[in-house]
DNA sequence: ATGAAAAGGCAACATAGTTGCAAAATCTTA
DNA sequence: TAAGATTTTGCAACTATGTTGCCTTTTCAT
């Protein structure tokens, strides 16, 4: 692992936190690191496990909550009732989320992906219903698992 | 409340349970009743509350689980990580679900509706991803709250 | 370096969901 | 309709998940 590259990542992480008015702490850096070095989404449990015994459970909760509020990560609803979190594109960092992409959950490896290029379709609703936000979650077999 | 109508409902409930190879018990009848007399979906908590102190929590869990397995009800994923349950159309009762409709969660009254006539759109996925099932949940203002 | 402010750790609590087992209810069939 | 076999229920105990208050530690601005 080249020192230079690691340095860069750490710098980017610190910058992102500062830009979001979050003080740069060890747990926030660590958890953000987990998201950056991973293509898919992470469940709370994953994070707790990957972060090791190093951090208190409560800290993980509070960190994720802060990240969601600041638009660093967003939540992905799934059928099995376990919220997953994934990094937002930069544009979200403003303060409110404007993700309009589809999510994909692999039924084999259970990984969850943001399909950033697949926008959520318009849904024609019956008279009287007024849409504000559309969530689309596709379940199936992912790239890697497809044999 | 006319005796005749109540009788009919009870008969229908018993018939449905029998058709699904479920023995007709008080808790199952009661919970099925709750679904039938209500247009929207119910969360676990709702059911526990509406059924009164009469049944054990565990019984509610097991009843809902049985109903899902038999295709009597289906689950609806929501952003707030609380599974909701709603009656399936008759065709589901076979054993596996084939609901392809959109769900709607009202941000005001928090009610959840099955939009049975709004079918889930086809989603064009990137190369390599293979869809098996699509969930669409629309959040917004419902018929009753609009105004 | 120093003090104010923010975040973390701990403990205690609340809620949600699971499991094994014995008692009770339901179903079967004679 | 009266057993007996089978399911289902309730209870207790347990794990998992999430929240809150309070004090200590860390971070940040000066
Ligand atoms: Mn996403
Ligand atoms: Mn539905
Ligand atoms: Zn996969
Ligand atoms: Zn409403």
mmCIF file of C-alpha atoms (C1' of nucleotides) in Angstrom, chain A residues 23 25 27-28 56 59 62, chain C residues 6-11 17:
data_model
loop_
_atom_site.group_PDB
_atom_site.id
_atom_site.type_symbol
_atom_site.label_atom_id
_atom_site.label_comp_id
_atom_site.label_asym_id
_atom_site.label_seq_id
_atom_site.Cartn_x
_atom_site.Cartn_y
_atom_site.Cartn_z
ATOM 1 C CA UNK A 23 -15.121 17.785 13.181
ATOM 2 C CA UNK A 25 -12.554 12.399 14.542
ATOM 3 C CA UNK A 27 -14.473 7.134 14.198
ATOM 4 C CA UNK A 28 -15.752 9.350 11.434
ATOM 5 C CA UNK A 56 -18.797 1.938 20.759
ATOM 6 C CA UNK A 59 -20.825 6.037 18.247
ATOM 7 C CA UNK A 62 -24.474 8.650 15.894
ATOM 8 C "C1'" DA C 6 -18.369 18.946 20.118
ATOM 9 C "C1'" DA C 7 -18.022 14.073 20.154
ATOM 10 C "C1'" DG C 8 -17.166 9.615 22.375
ATOM 11 C "C1'" DG C 9 -17.777 5.960 25.932
ATOM 12 C "C1'" DC C 10 -20.465 3.945 29.362
ATOM 13 C "C1'" DA C 11 -24.492 2.444 31.609
ATOM 14 C "C1'" DG C 17 -37.586 -10.320 17.174
#
